[in-house]
Short mmCIF file of C-alpha atoms and ligand atoms in Angstrom, two decimals:
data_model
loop_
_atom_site.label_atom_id
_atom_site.label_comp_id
_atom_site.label_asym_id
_atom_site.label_seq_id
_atom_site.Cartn_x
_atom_site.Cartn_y
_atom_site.Cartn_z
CA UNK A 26 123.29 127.44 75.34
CA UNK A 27 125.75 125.77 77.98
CA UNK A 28 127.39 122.80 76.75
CA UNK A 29 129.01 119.75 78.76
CA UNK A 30 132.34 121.84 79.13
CA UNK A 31 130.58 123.96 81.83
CA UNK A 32 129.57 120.70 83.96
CA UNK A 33 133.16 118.96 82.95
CA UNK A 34 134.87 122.09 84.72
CA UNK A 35 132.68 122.21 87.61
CA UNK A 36 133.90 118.32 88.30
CA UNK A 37 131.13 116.84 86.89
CA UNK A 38 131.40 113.39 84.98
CA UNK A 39 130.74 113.73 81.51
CA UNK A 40 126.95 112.36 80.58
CA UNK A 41 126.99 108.42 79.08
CA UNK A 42 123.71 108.14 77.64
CA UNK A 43 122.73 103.80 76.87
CA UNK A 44 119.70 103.80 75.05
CA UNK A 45 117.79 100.48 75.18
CA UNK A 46 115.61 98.31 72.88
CA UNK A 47 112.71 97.79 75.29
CA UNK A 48 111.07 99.78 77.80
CA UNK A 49 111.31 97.13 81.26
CA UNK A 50 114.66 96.44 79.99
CA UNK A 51 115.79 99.72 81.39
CA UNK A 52 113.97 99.56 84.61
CA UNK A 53 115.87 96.35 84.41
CA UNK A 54 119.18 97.02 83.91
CA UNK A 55 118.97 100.35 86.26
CA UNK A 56 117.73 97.49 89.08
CA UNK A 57 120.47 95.32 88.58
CA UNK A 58 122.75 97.75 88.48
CA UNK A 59 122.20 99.19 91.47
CA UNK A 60 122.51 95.52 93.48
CA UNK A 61 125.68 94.88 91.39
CA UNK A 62 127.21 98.66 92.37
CA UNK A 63 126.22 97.88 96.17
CA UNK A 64 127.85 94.75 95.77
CA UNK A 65 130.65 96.03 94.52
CA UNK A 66 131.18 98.96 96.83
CA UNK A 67 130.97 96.67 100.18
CA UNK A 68 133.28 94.50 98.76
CA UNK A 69 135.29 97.75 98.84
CA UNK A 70 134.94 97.39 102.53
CA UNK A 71 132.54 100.57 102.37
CA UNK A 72 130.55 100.11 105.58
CA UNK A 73 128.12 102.79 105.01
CA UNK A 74 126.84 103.72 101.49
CA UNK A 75 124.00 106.22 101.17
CA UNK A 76 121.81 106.43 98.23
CA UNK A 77 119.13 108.51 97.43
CA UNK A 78 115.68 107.18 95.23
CA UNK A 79 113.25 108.85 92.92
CA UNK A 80 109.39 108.76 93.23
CA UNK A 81 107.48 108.52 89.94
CA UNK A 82 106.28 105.74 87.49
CA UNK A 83 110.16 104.16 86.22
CA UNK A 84 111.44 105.04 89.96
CA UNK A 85 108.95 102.91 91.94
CA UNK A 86 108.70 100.31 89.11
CA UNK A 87 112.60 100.44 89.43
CA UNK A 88 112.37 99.71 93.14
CA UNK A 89 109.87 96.80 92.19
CA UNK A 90 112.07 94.85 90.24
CA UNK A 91 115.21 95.58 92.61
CA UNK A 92 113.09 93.33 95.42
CA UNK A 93 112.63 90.79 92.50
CA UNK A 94 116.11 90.26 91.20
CA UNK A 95 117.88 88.10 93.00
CA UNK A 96 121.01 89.76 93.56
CA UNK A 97 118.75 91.12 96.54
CA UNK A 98 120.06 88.94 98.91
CA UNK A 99 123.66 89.19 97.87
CA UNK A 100 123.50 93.11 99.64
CA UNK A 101 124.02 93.70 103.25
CA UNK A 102 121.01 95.94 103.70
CA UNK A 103 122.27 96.94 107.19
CA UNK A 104 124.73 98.96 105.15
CA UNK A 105 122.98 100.85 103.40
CA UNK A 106 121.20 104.32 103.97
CA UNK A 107 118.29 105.41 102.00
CA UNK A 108 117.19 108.59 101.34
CA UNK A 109 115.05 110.75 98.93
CA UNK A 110 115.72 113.24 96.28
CA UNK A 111 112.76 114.96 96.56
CA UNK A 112 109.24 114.27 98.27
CA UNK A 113 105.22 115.52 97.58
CA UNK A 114 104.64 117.19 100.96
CA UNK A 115 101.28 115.43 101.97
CA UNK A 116 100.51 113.96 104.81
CA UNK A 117 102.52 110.36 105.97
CA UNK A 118 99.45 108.21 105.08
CA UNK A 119 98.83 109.78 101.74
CA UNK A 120 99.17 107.67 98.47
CA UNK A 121 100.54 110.12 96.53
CA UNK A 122 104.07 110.11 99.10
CA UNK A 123 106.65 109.20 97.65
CA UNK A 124 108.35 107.60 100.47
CA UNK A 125 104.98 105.42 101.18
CA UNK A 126 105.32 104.07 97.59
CA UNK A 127 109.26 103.28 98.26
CA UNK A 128 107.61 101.02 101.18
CA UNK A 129 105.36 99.25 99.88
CA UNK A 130 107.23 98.73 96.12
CA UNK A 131 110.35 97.46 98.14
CA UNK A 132 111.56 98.78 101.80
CA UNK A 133 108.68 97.25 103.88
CA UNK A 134 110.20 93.65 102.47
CA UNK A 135 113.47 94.94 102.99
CA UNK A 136 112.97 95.57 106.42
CA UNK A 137 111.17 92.21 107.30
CA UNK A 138 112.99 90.24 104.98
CA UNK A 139 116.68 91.68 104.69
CA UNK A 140 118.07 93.08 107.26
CA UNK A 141 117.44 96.79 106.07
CA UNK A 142 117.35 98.72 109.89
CA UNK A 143 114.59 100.74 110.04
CA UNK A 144 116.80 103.56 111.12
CA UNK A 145 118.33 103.35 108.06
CA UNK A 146 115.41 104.90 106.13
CA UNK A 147 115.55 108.66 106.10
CA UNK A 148 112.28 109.94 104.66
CA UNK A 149 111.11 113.45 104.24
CA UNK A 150 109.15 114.92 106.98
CA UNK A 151 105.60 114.78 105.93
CA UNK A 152 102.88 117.58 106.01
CA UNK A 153 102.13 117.29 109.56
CA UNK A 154 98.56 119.73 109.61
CA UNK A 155 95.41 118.16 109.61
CA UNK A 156 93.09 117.92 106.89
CA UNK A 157 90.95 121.20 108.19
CA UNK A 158 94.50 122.91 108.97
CA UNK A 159 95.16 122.18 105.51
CA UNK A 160 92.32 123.73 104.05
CA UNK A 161 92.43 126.64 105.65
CA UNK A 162 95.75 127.26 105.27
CA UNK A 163 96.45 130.78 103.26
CA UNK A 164 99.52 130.46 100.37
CA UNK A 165 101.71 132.08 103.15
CA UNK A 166 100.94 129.02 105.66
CA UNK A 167 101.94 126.46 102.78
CA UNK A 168 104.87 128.02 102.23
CA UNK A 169 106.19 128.41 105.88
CA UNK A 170 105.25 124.49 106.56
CA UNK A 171 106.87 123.28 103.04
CA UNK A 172 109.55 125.24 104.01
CA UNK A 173 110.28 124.30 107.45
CA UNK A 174 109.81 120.43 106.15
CA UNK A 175 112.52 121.61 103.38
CA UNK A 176 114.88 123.03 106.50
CA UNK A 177 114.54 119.95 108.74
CA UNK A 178 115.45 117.88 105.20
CA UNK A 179 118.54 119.74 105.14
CA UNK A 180 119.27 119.24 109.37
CA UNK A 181 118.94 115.66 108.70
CA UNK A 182 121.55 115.19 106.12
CA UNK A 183 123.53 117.52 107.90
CA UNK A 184 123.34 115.18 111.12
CA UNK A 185 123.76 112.03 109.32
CA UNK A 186 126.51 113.48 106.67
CA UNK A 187 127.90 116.33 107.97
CA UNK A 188 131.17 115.24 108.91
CA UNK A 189 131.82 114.78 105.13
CA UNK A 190 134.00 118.41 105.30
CA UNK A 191 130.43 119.70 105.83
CA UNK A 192 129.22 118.75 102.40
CA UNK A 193 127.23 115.69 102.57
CA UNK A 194 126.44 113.79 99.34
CA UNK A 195 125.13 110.63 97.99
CA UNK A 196 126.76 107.76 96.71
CA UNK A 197 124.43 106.94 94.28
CA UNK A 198 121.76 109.10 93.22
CA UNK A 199 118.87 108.50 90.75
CA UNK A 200 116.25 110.19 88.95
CA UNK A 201 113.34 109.76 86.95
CA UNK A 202 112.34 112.66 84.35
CA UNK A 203 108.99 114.17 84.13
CA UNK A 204 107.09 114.69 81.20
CA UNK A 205 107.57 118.76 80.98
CA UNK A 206 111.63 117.60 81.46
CA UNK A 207 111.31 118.18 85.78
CA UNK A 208 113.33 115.77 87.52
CA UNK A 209 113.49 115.74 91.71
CA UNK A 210 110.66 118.64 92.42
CA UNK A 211 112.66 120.92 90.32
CA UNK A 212 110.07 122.18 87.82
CA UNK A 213 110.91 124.51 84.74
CA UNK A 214 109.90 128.04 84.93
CA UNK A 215 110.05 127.75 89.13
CA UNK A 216 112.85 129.14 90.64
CA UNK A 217 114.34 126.38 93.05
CA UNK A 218 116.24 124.96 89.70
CA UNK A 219 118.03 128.81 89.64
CA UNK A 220 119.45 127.96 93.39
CA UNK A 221 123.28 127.90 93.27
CA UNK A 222 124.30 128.24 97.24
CA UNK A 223 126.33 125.38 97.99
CA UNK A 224 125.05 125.91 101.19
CA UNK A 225 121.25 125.14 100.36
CA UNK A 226 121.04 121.57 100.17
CA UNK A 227 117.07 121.52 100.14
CA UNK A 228 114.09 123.62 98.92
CA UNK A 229 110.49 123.82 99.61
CA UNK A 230 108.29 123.85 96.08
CA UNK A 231 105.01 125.83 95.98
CA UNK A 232 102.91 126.40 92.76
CA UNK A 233 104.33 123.14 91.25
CA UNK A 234 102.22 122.91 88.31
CA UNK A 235 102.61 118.59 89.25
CA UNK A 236 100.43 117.56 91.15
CA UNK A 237 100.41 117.94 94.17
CA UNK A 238 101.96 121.68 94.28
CA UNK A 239 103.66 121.56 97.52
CA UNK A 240 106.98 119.80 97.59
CA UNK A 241 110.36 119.43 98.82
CA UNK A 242 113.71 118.93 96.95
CA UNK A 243 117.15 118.59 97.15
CA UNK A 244 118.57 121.39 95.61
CA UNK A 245 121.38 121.45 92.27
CA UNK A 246 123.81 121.75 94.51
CA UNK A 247 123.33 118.77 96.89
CA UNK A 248 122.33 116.67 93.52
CA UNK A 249 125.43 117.51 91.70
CA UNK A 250 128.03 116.31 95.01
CA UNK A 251 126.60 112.93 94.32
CA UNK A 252 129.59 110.59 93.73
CA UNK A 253 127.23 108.83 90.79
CA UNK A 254 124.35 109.84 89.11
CA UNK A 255 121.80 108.04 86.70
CA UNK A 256 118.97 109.32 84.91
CA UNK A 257 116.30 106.28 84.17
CA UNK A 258 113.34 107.29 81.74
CA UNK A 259 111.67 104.74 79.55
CA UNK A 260 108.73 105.07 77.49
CA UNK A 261 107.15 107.32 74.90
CA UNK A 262 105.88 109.64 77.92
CA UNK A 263 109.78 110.50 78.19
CA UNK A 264 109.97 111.42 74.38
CA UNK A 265 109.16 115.29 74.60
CA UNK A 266 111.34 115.82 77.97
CA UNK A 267 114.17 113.89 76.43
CA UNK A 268 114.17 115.86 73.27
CA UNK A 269 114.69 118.47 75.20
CA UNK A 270 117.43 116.86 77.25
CA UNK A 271 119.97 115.46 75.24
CA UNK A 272 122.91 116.95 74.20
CA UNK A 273 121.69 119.92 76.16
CA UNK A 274 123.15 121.00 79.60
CA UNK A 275 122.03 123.29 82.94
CA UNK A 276 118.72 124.34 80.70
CA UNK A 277 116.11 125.72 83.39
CA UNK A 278 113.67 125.17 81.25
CA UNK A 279 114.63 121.41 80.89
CA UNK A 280 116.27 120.80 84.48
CA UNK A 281 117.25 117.15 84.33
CA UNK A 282 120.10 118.37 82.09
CA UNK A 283 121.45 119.26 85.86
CA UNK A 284 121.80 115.78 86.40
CA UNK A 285 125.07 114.75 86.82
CA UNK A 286 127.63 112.88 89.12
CA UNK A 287 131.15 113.79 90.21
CA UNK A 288 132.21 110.12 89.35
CA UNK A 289 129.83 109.00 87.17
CA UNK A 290 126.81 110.26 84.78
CA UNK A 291 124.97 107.56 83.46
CA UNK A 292 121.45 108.08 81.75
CA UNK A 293 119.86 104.97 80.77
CA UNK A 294 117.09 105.36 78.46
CA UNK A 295 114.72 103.66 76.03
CA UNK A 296 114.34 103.58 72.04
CA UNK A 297 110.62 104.66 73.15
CA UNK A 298 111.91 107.54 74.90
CA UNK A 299 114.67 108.06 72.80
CA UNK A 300 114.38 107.59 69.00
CA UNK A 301 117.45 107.77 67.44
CA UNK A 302 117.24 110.82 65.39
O1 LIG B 110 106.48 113.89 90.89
C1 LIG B 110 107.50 113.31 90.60
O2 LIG B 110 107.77 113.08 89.29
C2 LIG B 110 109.06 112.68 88.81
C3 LIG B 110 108.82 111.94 87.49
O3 LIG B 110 107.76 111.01 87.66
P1 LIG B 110 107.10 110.17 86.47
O4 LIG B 110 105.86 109.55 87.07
O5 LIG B 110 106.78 111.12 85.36
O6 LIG B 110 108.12 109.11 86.07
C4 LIG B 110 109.78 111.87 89.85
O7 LIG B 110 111.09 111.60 89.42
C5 LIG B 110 109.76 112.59 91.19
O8 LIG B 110 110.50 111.90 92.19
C6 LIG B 110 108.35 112.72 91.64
O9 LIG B 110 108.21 113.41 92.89
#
């Protein structure tokens, strides 16, 4: 099995794992932490810091409590880029979008509130077909339109980042963990967590045995350029995927052992999801 040496020679920060007492207080602490690291970074001077969110139960509770804390209005929103690691490919008004949840848990109030530019939000195309286009659709349509959402993903953060020596990456990056141990749309036993091209910064996802089976992603590669990366999970849900997880490293079969940061890997867990054994 690979162990952390393989990720430490690849440039990869080694994993700090802070397990918690209760389950909001990691939600919590993930939320302040974020306000307190953009803080801190456009004190820096940094006038442009790009972060990418997570979808899921801890990620859009996480964005919750970020518009509650009230470090909010310490941030210069107009500073900051958002963007997403990976998306459901449904249509824009669907519930189950990731990027529709973002909105209403936080961005919408950003935007009116805050100063966050509207231009600053850079979602993930949605499924663009219409419900009968939909049904109809054959496996081969699905995976030509996830697929073309997947390679205008990667034209955007080419656009936006590219002049980054062509590699763009996130400043902060973080993830929630699914139950089976998936984090972004990269599902065990599918082969998007096998890609290795530096060059591929996205995927499309068919067949995801998650609901709903078409996705897009960013890909290992684009993940692993992020300057820091934290893992939230918190509750018993997280218990079987983080048995997996810890103290285990680039596991397929478990792919949020991928997760990691070139400056910083930080997983923040709970005693829920994370008994001491
Ligand atoms: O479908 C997804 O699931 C994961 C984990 O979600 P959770 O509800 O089990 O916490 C999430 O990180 C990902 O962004 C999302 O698309």
């Amino acid at each position: 099995m690979p162990d952390q040496n393989e990720q430490l020679q690849r440039g990869l920060a080694p994993r700090i794992v802070v397990r918690l007492a209760d389950e909001n207080g990691v939600l919590r602490m993930a939320a302040s932490r974020l306000l307190t690291r953009l803080i801190e970074l456009e004190a820096e001077g940094r006038q442009r810091i790009d972060i990418a969110i997570t979808g899921g139960s801890d990620g859009i509770e996480m964005l919750r409590l970020v518009g509650l804390n009230p470090l909010v209005d310490s941030v210069d929103w107009s500073r900051v880029h958002m963007w997403w690691g990976d998306e459901r490919f449904v249509p824009a008004n669907d519930p189950d979008r990731n990027a529709l949840q973002a909105r209403h848990a936080l961005l919408d109030m950003l935007v009116a509130q805050k100063g966050l530019p509207e231009s600053n939000i850079h979602e993930i195309p949605a499924d663009p077909r219409s419900a009968t286009e939909r049904n109809q659709a054959s496996a081969e349509d699905d995976a030509r339109a996830v697929n073309e959402a997947a390679v205008k993903f990667q034209q955007m953060l080419l656009q936006e980042l590219g002049n980054m020596n062509g590699e763009p990456r996130m400043d902060i990056a973080w993830w929630g963990v699914g139950p089976d141990a998936h984090f972004a749309s990269l599902m065990p036993g599918l082969p998007q967590i096998t890609i290795t091209d530096p060059s591929q910064l996205t995927c499309g996802v068919t067949n995801s045995p998650n609901m709903p089976p078409l996705r897009v992603s960013m890909t290992v590669p684009m993940i692993q350029r992020s300057l820091e990366t934290w893992v939230i999970a918190s509750g018993e849900k997280k218990r079987d995927a983080l048995s997996k997880a810890l103290g285990n490293f680039d596991d397929p079969q478990a792919p949020i052992t991928f997760a990691a940061g070139r400056k910083s890997t930080l997983w923040m867990v709970d005693v829920a999801a994370a008994p001491r054994s």
